[in-house]
PDB file of C-alpha atoms and ligand atoms in Angstrom:
ATOM      1  CA  UNK A   1      20.917   3.427   2.274  1.00 49.00           C
ATOM      2  CA  UNK A   2      19.969   6.894   1.117  1.00 47.00           C
ATOM      3  CA  UNK A   3      19.602   9.626   3.729  1.00 53.00           C
ATOM      4  CA  UNK A   4      16.692  11.427   2.153  1.00 57.00           C
ATOM      5  CA  UNK A   5      13.360  10.722   3.776  1.00 58.00           C
ATOM      6  CA  UNK A   6      11.687   8.626   1.089  1.00 66.00           C
ATOM      7  CA  UNK A   7      11.036   5.985   3.733  1.00 65.00           C
ATOM      8  CA  UNK A   8      10.710   6.251   7.505  1.00 64.00           C
ATOM      9  CA  UNK A   9      14.034   5.502   9.212  1.00 61.00           C
ATOM     10  CA  UNK A  10      12.655   2.391  10.894  1.00 63.00           C
ATOM     11  CA  UNK A  11      11.325   0.980   7.598  1.00 67.00           C
ATOM     12  CA  UNK A  12       8.170  -0.104   9.382  1.00 90.00           C
ATOM     13  CA  UNK A  13       5.023  -1.077   7.540  1.00 95.00           C
ATOM     14  CA  UNK A  14       1.941   0.906   8.527  1.00 95.00           C
ATOM     15  CA  UNK A  15      -1.733   0.725   7.609  1.00 97.00           C
ATOM     16  CA  UNK A  16      -3.364   3.787   6.069  1.00 98.00           C
ATOM     17  CA  UNK A  17      -6.797   4.681   4.672  1.00 98.00           C
ATOM     18  CA  UNK A  18      -7.362   6.649   1.470  1.00 98.00           C
ATOM     19  CA  UNK A  19     -10.622   8.179   0.208  1.00 98.00           C
ATOM     20  CA  UNK A  20     -11.236   8.354  -3.544  1.00 98.00           C
ATOM     21  CA  UNK A  21     -13.746  10.494  -5.417  1.00 98.00           C
ATOM     22  CA  UNK A  22     -14.535  11.248  -9.062  1.00 98.00           C
ATOM     23  CA  UNK A  23     -17.252  13.248 -10.795  1.00 97.00           C
ATOM     24  CA  UNK A  24     -15.878  13.887 -14.300  1.00 96.00           C
ATOM     25  CA  UNK A  25     -15.549  11.404 -17.172  1.00 96.00           C
ATOM     26  CA  UNK A  26     -15.540   7.633 -16.696  1.00 97.00           C
ATOM     27  CA  UNK A  27     -15.899   7.877 -12.925  1.00 97.00           C
ATOM     28  CA  UNK A  28     -15.842   4.156 -12.171  1.00 97.00           C
ATOM     29  CA  UNK A  29     -12.952   3.562 -14.558  1.00 96.00           C
ATOM     30  CA  UNK A  30     -10.961   6.410 -13.021  1.00 97.00           C
ATOM     31  CA  UNK A  31     -11.457   5.065  -9.487  1.00 97.00           C
ATOM     32  CA  UNK A  32     -10.369   1.581 -10.544  1.00 96.00           C
ATOM     33  CA  UNK A  33      -7.377   2.975 -12.464  1.00 96.00           C
ATOM     34  CA  UNK A  34      -6.338   5.016  -9.425  1.00 97.00           C
ATOM     35  CA  UNK A  35      -6.482   1.918  -7.221  1.00 97.00           C
ATOM     36  CA  UNK A  36      -4.413  -0.113  -9.709  1.00 96.00           C
ATOM     37  CA  UNK A  37      -1.825   2.717  -9.834  1.00 97.00           C
ATOM     38  CA  UNK A  38      -1.673   2.995  -6.046  1.00 98.00           C
ATOM     39  CA  UNK A  39      -1.135  -0.780  -5.835  1.00 96.00           C
ATOM     40  CA  UNK A  40       1.553  -0.569  -8.538  1.00 96.00           C
ATOM     41  CA  UNK A  41       3.605   1.850  -6.394  1.00 97.00           C
ATOM     42  CA  UNK A  42       6.504  -0.101  -4.925  1.00 95.00           C
ATOM     43  CA  UNK A  43       5.958   1.388  -1.469  1.00 96.00           C
ATOM     44  CA  UNK A  44       2.210   0.772  -1.253  1.00 97.00           C
ATOM     45  CA  UNK A  45       0.045  -2.351  -1.254  1.00 97.00           C
ATOM     46  CA  UNK A  46      -3.738  -2.168  -1.479  1.00 97.00           C
ATOM     47  CA  UNK A  47      -5.296  -4.341   1.238  1.00 97.00           C
ATOM     48  CA  UNK A  48      -9.050  -3.747   1.108  1.00 97.00           C
ATOM     49  CA  UNK A  49     -11.392  -1.917  -1.260  1.00 97.00           C
ATOM     50  CA  UNK A  50     -14.835  -0.611  -0.288  1.00 98.00           C
ATOM     51  CA  UNK A  51     -17.897  -0.808  -2.474  1.00 97.00           C
ATOM     52  CA  UNK A  52     -18.509   2.092  -4.859  1.00 97.00           C
ATOM     53  CA  UNK A  53     -21.126   4.668  -3.838  1.00 97.00           C
ATOM     54  CA  UNK A  54     -22.839   7.373  -5.834  1.00 97.00           C
ATOM     55  CA  UNK A  55     -23.125  10.512  -3.719  1.00 97.00           C
ATOM     56  CA  UNK A  56     -24.714  13.927  -4.043  1.00 96.00           C
ATOM     57  CA  UNK A  57     -22.113  16.703  -4.214  1.00 97.00           C
ATOM     58  CA  UNK A  58     -21.511  18.665  -1.010  1.00 95.00           C
ATOM     59  CA  UNK A  59     -19.605  21.894  -0.452  1.00 93.00           C
ATOM     60  CA  UNK A  60     -20.267  23.166  -3.950  1.00 93.00           C
ATOM     61  CA  UNK A  61     -23.536  21.492  -4.943  1.00 94.00           C
ATOM     62  CA  UNK A  62     -23.940  22.633  -8.575  1.00 95.00           C
ATOM     63  CA  UNK A  63     -21.824  19.856 -10.073  1.00 96.00           C
ATOM     64  CA  UNK A  64     -22.317  16.232 -11.178  1.00 97.00           C
ATOM     65  CA  UNK A  65     -22.796  13.391  -8.666  1.00 98.00           C
ATOM     66  CA  UNK A  66     -19.647  11.727  -7.339  1.00 98.00           C
ATOM     67  CA  UNK A  67     -18.575   8.135  -7.107  1.00 98.00           C
ATOM     68  CA  UNK A  68     -16.742   7.634  -3.807  1.00 98.00           C
ATOM     69  CA  UNK A  69     -14.739   4.770  -2.314  1.00 98.00           C
ATOM     70  CA  UNK A  70     -12.238   4.144   0.479  1.00 98.00           C
ATOM     71  CA  UNK A  71      -9.301   1.726   0.440  1.00 98.00           C
ATOM     72  CA  UNK A  72      -6.934   0.475   3.107  1.00 98.00           C
ATOM     73  CA  UNK A  73      -3.275   0.098   2.221  1.00 98.00           C
ATOM     74  CA  UNK A  74      -0.069  -1.023   3.834  1.00 98.00           C
ATOM     75  CA  UNK A  75       2.901   1.209   3.187  1.00 97.00           C
ATOM     76  CA  UNK A  76       6.514   1.795   4.081  1.00 96.00           C
ATOM     77  CA  UNK A  77       6.186   5.459   3.039  1.00 97.00           C
ATOM     78  CA  UNK A  78       5.957   8.172   5.684  1.00 96.00           C
ATOM     79  CA  UNK A  79       2.649  10.070   5.863  1.00 97.00           C
ATOM     80  CA  UNK A  80       4.023  13.054   3.926  1.00 97.00           C
ATOM     81  CA  UNK A  81       5.572  10.902   1.225  1.00 97.00           C
ATOM     82  CA  UNK A  82       2.384   8.866   0.909  1.00 98.00           C
ATOM     83  CA  UNK A  83       0.427  12.113   0.502  1.00 98.00           C
ATOM     84  CA  UNK A  84       2.845  13.400  -2.147  1.00 98.00           C
ATOM     85  CA  UNK A  85       2.575  10.119  -4.046  1.00 98.00           C
ATOM     86  CA  UNK A  86      -1.210  10.480  -4.072  1.00 98.00           C
ATOM     87  CA  UNK A  87      -1.032  14.077  -5.347  1.00 98.00           C
ATOM     88  CA  UNK A  88       1.313  12.940  -8.114  1.00 97.00           C
ATOM     89  CA  UNK A  89      -1.159  10.215  -9.087  1.00 97.00           C
ATOM     90  CA  UNK A  90      -3.971  12.782  -9.207  1.00 97.00           C
ATOM     91  CA  UNK A  91      -1.980  14.755 -11.791  1.00 96.00           C
ATOM     92  CA  UNK A  92      -1.294  11.603 -13.821  1.00 96.00           C
ATOM     93  CA  UNK A  93      -5.052  10.964 -13.894  1.00 95.00           C
ATOM     94  CA  UNK A  94      -5.804  14.414 -15.281  1.00 93.00           C
ATOM     95  CA  UNK A  95      -6.672  16.332 -12.113  1.00 92.00           C
ATOM     96  CA  UNK A  96      -6.815  20.033 -12.800  1.00 92.00           C
ATOM     97  CA  UNK A  97      -7.382  22.298  -9.803  1.00 89.00           C
ATOM     98  CA  UNK A  98      -9.449  25.233 -10.978  1.00 89.00           C
ATOM     99  CA  UNK A  99     -12.239  25.866  -8.547  1.00 91.00           C
ATOM    100  CA  UNK A 100     -12.118  24.992  -4.844  1.00 92.00           C
ATOM    101  CA  UNK A 101     -14.546  22.109  -4.151  1.00 93.00           C
ATOM    102  CA  UNK A 102     -15.230  21.919  -7.909  1.00 94.00           C
ATOM    103  CA  UNK A 103     -15.516  18.884 -10.211  1.00 96.00           C
ATOM    104  CA  UNK A 104     -12.525  16.574 -10.564  1.00 96.00           C
ATOM    105  CA  UNK A 105     -11.491  13.481 -12.512  1.00 96.00           C
ATOM    106  CA  UNK A 106      -9.949  12.067  -9.357  1.00 97.00           C
ATOM    107  CA  UNK A 107      -9.477  13.099  -5.735  1.00 98.00           C
ATOM    108  CA  UNK A 108      -7.257  11.076  -3.413  1.00 98.00           C
ATOM    109  CA  UNK A 109      -7.410  12.055   0.267  1.00 98.00           C
ATOM    110  CA  UNK A 110      -5.274  10.541   3.008  1.00 98.00           C
ATOM    111  CA  UNK A 111      -7.710   9.924   5.891  1.00 98.00           C
ATOM    112  CA  UNK A 112      -5.756   7.967   8.472  1.00 98.00           C
ATOM    113  CA  UNK A 113      -2.185   6.739   8.859  1.00 97.00           C
ATOM    114  CA  UNK A 114      -1.863   4.183  11.656  1.00 94.00           C
ATOM    115  CA  UNK A 115      -2.849   6.142  14.763  1.00 92.00           C
ATOM    116  CA  UNK A 116      -0.769   9.159  13.762  1.00 95.00           C
ATOM    117  CA  UNK A 117      -2.027  12.573  14.796  1.00 96.00           C
ATOM    118  CA  UNK A 118      -0.368  15.477  13.028  1.00 97.00           C
ATOM    119  CA  UNK A 119      -1.206  19.078  12.294  1.00 98.00           C
ATOM    120  CA  UNK A 120       1.108  20.414   9.631  1.00 97.00           C
ATOM    121  CA  UNK A 121       0.470  22.912   6.870  1.00 96.00           C
ATOM    122  CA  UNK A 122       0.887  20.163   4.291  1.00 97.00           C
ATOM    123  CA  UNK A 123      -1.047  17.413   6.053  1.00 98.00           C
ATOM    124  CA  UNK A 124      -3.480  16.970   8.935  1.00 98.00           C
ATOM    125  CA  UNK A 125      -4.187  13.517  10.350  1.00 98.00           C
ATOM    126  CA  UNK A 126      -6.756  12.211  10.928  1.00 97.00           C
ATOM    127  CA  UNK A 127      -8.368  14.055   8.006  1.00 97.00           C
ATOM    128  CA  UNK A 128     -10.011  17.002   9.810  1.00 96.00           C
ATOM    129  CA  UNK A 129     -13.457  16.647   8.229  1.00 95.00           C
ATOM    130  CA  UNK A 130     -13.788  12.905   7.634  1.00 97.00           C
ATOM    131  CA  UNK A 131     -16.219  12.274  10.516  1.00 96.00           C
ATOM    132  CA  UNK A 132     -18.892  14.614   9.134  1.00 94.00           C
ATOM    133  CA  UNK A 133     -18.810  13.433   5.521  1.00 96.00           C
ATOM    134  CA  UNK A 134     -21.123  10.474   4.840  1.00 96.00           C
ATOM    135  CA  UNK A 135     -19.450   9.948   1.438  1.00 97.00           C
ATOM    136  CA  UNK A 136     -16.281   9.143   3.422  1.00 98.00           C
ATOM    137  CA  UNK A 137     -17.804   7.406   6.466  1.00 98.00           C
ATOM    138  CA  UNK A 138     -19.943   4.862   4.612  1.00 97.00           C
ATOM    139  CA  UNK A 139     -17.172   3.419   2.403  1.00 98.00           C
ATOM    140  CA  UNK A 140     -14.672   3.728   5.286  1.00 98.00           C
ATOM    141  CA  UNK A 141     -16.958   1.499   7.343  1.00 98.00           C
ATOM    142  CA  UNK A 142     -16.630  -1.199   4.629  1.00 98.00           C
ATOM    143  CA  UNK A 143     -12.860  -1.440   5.102  1.00 98.00           C
ATOM    144  CA  UNK A 144     -11.855  -0.117   8.540  1.00 98.00           C
ATOM    145  CA  UNK A 145     -10.212  -2.738  10.756  1.00 96.00           C
ATOM    146  CA  UNK A 146     -12.305  -3.961  13.709  1.00 95.00           C
ATOM    147  CA  UNK A 147      -9.317  -3.183  15.900  1.00 92.00           C
ATOM    148  CA  UNK A 148      -9.020   0.446  14.775  1.00 94.00           C
ATOM    149  CA  UNK A 149      -9.528   3.105  17.458  1.00 93.00           C
ATOM    150  CA  UNK A 150     -12.194   4.827  15.339  1.00 96.00           C
ATOM    151  CA  UNK A 151     -14.059   1.685  14.178  1.00 97.00           C
ATOM    152  CA  UNK A 152     -17.050   2.025  16.515  1.00 97.00           C
ATOM    153  CA  UNK A 153     -17.469   5.737  15.861  1.00 97.00           C
ATOM    154  CA  UNK A 154     -17.266   5.201  12.093  1.00 98.00           C
ATOM    155  CA  UNK A 155     -19.793   2.349  12.352  1.00 98.00           C
ATOM    156  CA  UNK A 156     -22.380   4.369  14.261  1.00 97.00           C
ATOM    157  CA  UNK A 157     -21.972   7.602  12.275  1.00 96.00           C
ATOM    158  CA  UNK A 158     -22.165   5.821   8.907  1.00 96.00           C
ATOM    159  CA  UNK A 159     -25.208   3.823  10.009  1.00 95.00           C
ATOM    160  CA  UNK A 160     -26.917   7.015  11.211  1.00 93.00           C
ATOM    161  CA  UNK A 161     -26.176   8.728   7.891  1.00 90.00           C
ATOM    162  CA  UNK A 162     -27.639   5.861   5.855  1.00 90.00           C
ATOM    163  CA  UNK A 163     -30.728   5.512   8.072  1.00 90.00           C
ATOM    164  CA  UNK A 164     -31.544   9.216   7.904  1.00 85.00           C
ATOM    165  CA  UNK A 165     -32.136   8.696   4.192  1.00 75.00           C
ATOM    166  CA  UNK A 166     -31.216  12.342   3.612  1.00 76.00           C
ATOM    167  CA  UNK A 167     -27.576  11.879   2.878  1.00 75.00           C
ATOM    168  CA  UNK A 168     -27.733  11.301  -0.864  1.00 93.00           C
ATOM    169  CA  UNK A 169     -25.596   8.174  -0.875  1.00 95.00           C
ATOM    170  CA  UNK A 170     -26.507   4.988  -2.710  1.00 94.00           C
ATOM    171  CA  UNK A 171     -24.659   1.771  -3.419  1.00 94.00           C
ATOM    172  CA  UNK A 172     -23.470   1.974  -7.044  1.00 94.00           C
ATOM    173  CA  UNK A 173     -21.394  -1.145  -7.522  1.00 93.00           C
ATOM    174  CA  UNK A 174     -20.106  -3.956  -5.326  1.00 92.00           C
ATOM    175  CA  UNK A 175     -16.397  -4.526  -5.655  1.00 90.00           C
ATOM    176  CA  UNK A 176     -14.148  -7.530  -5.214  1.00 89.00           C
ATOM    177  CA  UNK A 177     -10.463  -6.744  -5.082  1.00 90.00           C
ATOM    178  CA  UNK A 178      -7.865  -9.483  -5.479  1.00 84.00           C
ATOM    179  CA  UNK A 179      -4.550  -8.035  -4.434  1.00 74.00           C
ATOM    180  CA  UNK A 180      -2.679 -11.079  -5.793  1.00 73.00           C
ATOM    181  CA  UNK A 181      -3.684 -10.333  -9.363  1.00 70.00           C
ATOM    182  CA  UNK A 182      -4.189  -6.601  -8.897  1.00 70.00           C
ATOM    183  CA  UNK A 183      -7.529  -6.857 -10.671  1.00 75.00           C
ATOM    184  CA  UNK A 184     -11.158  -6.242 -10.030  1.00 82.00           C
ATOM    185  CA  UNK A 185     -14.102  -8.607 -10.227  1.00 76.00           C
ATOM    186  CA  UNK A 186     -17.797  -7.985  -9.771  1.00 66.00           C
TER     187      UNK A 186
HETATM  188  C1  LIG B 201     -20.653  23.743   4.618  1.00 75.43           C
HETATM  189  C2  LIG B 201     -19.591  24.228   3.917  1.00 75.43           C
HETATM  190  C3  LIG B 201     -20.880  22.401   4.637  1.00 75.43           C
HETATM  191  C4  LIG B 201     -18.753  23.377   3.243  1.00 75.43           C
HETATM  192  C5  LIG B 201     -20.048  21.530   3.949  1.00 75.43           C
HETATM  193  C6  LIG B 201     -18.231  19.757   2.570  1.00 75.43           C
HETATM  194  C7  LIG B 201     -17.044  21.594   1.724  1.00 75.43           C
HETATM  195  C8  LIG B 201     -17.411  18.922   1.851  1.00 75.43           C
HETATM  196  C9  LIG B 201     -16.233  20.771   1.013  1.00 75.43           C
HETATM  197  C10 LIG B 201     -18.964  22.021   3.256  1.00 75.43           C
HETATM  198  C11 LIG B 201     -18.073  21.115   2.517  1.00 75.43           C
HETATM  199  C12 LIG B 201     -16.415  19.437   1.058  1.00 75.43           C
HETATM  200  C13 LIG B 201     -16.708  15.542  -2.684  1.00 75.43           C
HETATM  201  C14 LIG B 201     -17.894  16.268  -2.568  1.00 75.43           C
HETATM  202  C15 LIG B 201     -16.234  17.614  -2.498  1.00 75.43           C
HETATM  203  C16 LIG B 201     -16.779  14.132  -2.795  1.00 75.43           C
HETATM  204  C17 LIG B 201     -19.163  14.347  -2.661  1.00 75.43           C
HETATM  205  C18 LIG B 201     -15.539  18.515   0.278  1.00 75.43           C
HETATM  206  C19 LIG B 201     -14.613  19.002  -0.792  1.00 75.43           C
HETATM  207  N1  LIG B 201     -15.678  16.408  -2.629  1.00 75.43           N
HETATM  208  N2  LIG B 201     -19.113  15.681  -2.565  1.00 75.43           N
HETATM  209  N3  LIG B 201     -17.575  17.556  -2.461  1.00 75.43           N
HETATM  210  N4  LIG B 201     -18.033  13.589  -2.780  1.00 75.43           N
HETATM  211  N5  LIG B 201     -20.356  13.736  -2.656  1.00 75.43           N
HETATM  212  O1  LIG B 201     -15.781  13.413  -2.901  1.00 75.43           O
HETATM  213  O2  LIG B 201     -15.544  17.334   0.492  1.00 75.43           O
HETATM  214  S1  LIG B 201     -15.405  19.099  -2.363  1.00 75.43           S
HETATM  215 MG1  LIG B 202     -11.782  15.273  -1.013  1.00 75.43          MG
HETATM  216 MG1  LIG B 203      -8.284  16.174  -1.974  1.00 75.43          MG
END
């Protein structure tokens, strides 16, 4: 076995949650392509896929509307190696980082990795701003495990965001993911 840290020493399988966003080009196609590519990675299996939501841009508001989703995955990769795999996929899908908070073909953010808490320069877990972003909370609520520590908080915050009617988030497309075939259905 190799001694570099491509996989955690214990080779355990962990559950992780990934947020996806796109606001340039074929947004829906890019999200679906990203999910297929994540699932095609030998160290990652896509478990659940949220619905697709159209969301008003936040942070920098003068840009096109986003489509956002969240997926759950199982992985044998460590948190850092999972993150690096996602950044590599962003580049393969044409992500160019020009302007902070600016438009992007694809954005892949690691939200949660098991119950890991870490605060490193490269990666903070849980994602430090996930609980105040409705475009993350609403799709996360679709897929988060009932048993997860944050399930109840995600449920109530996402419900509050939707009921306020001010959050600029609407259901865009319902998704059915079949991990056996690695394909989408409507
Ligand atoms: C004050 C200052 C309040 C900054 C909010 C919020 C900054 C979110 C950045 C903020 C602030 C972000 C997406 C997006 C971005 C996305 C939608 C970010 C980073 N990504 N808007 N804006 N969906 N709807 O995926 O999330 S840029
Ligand atoms: Mg993001
Ligand atoms: Mg990002």
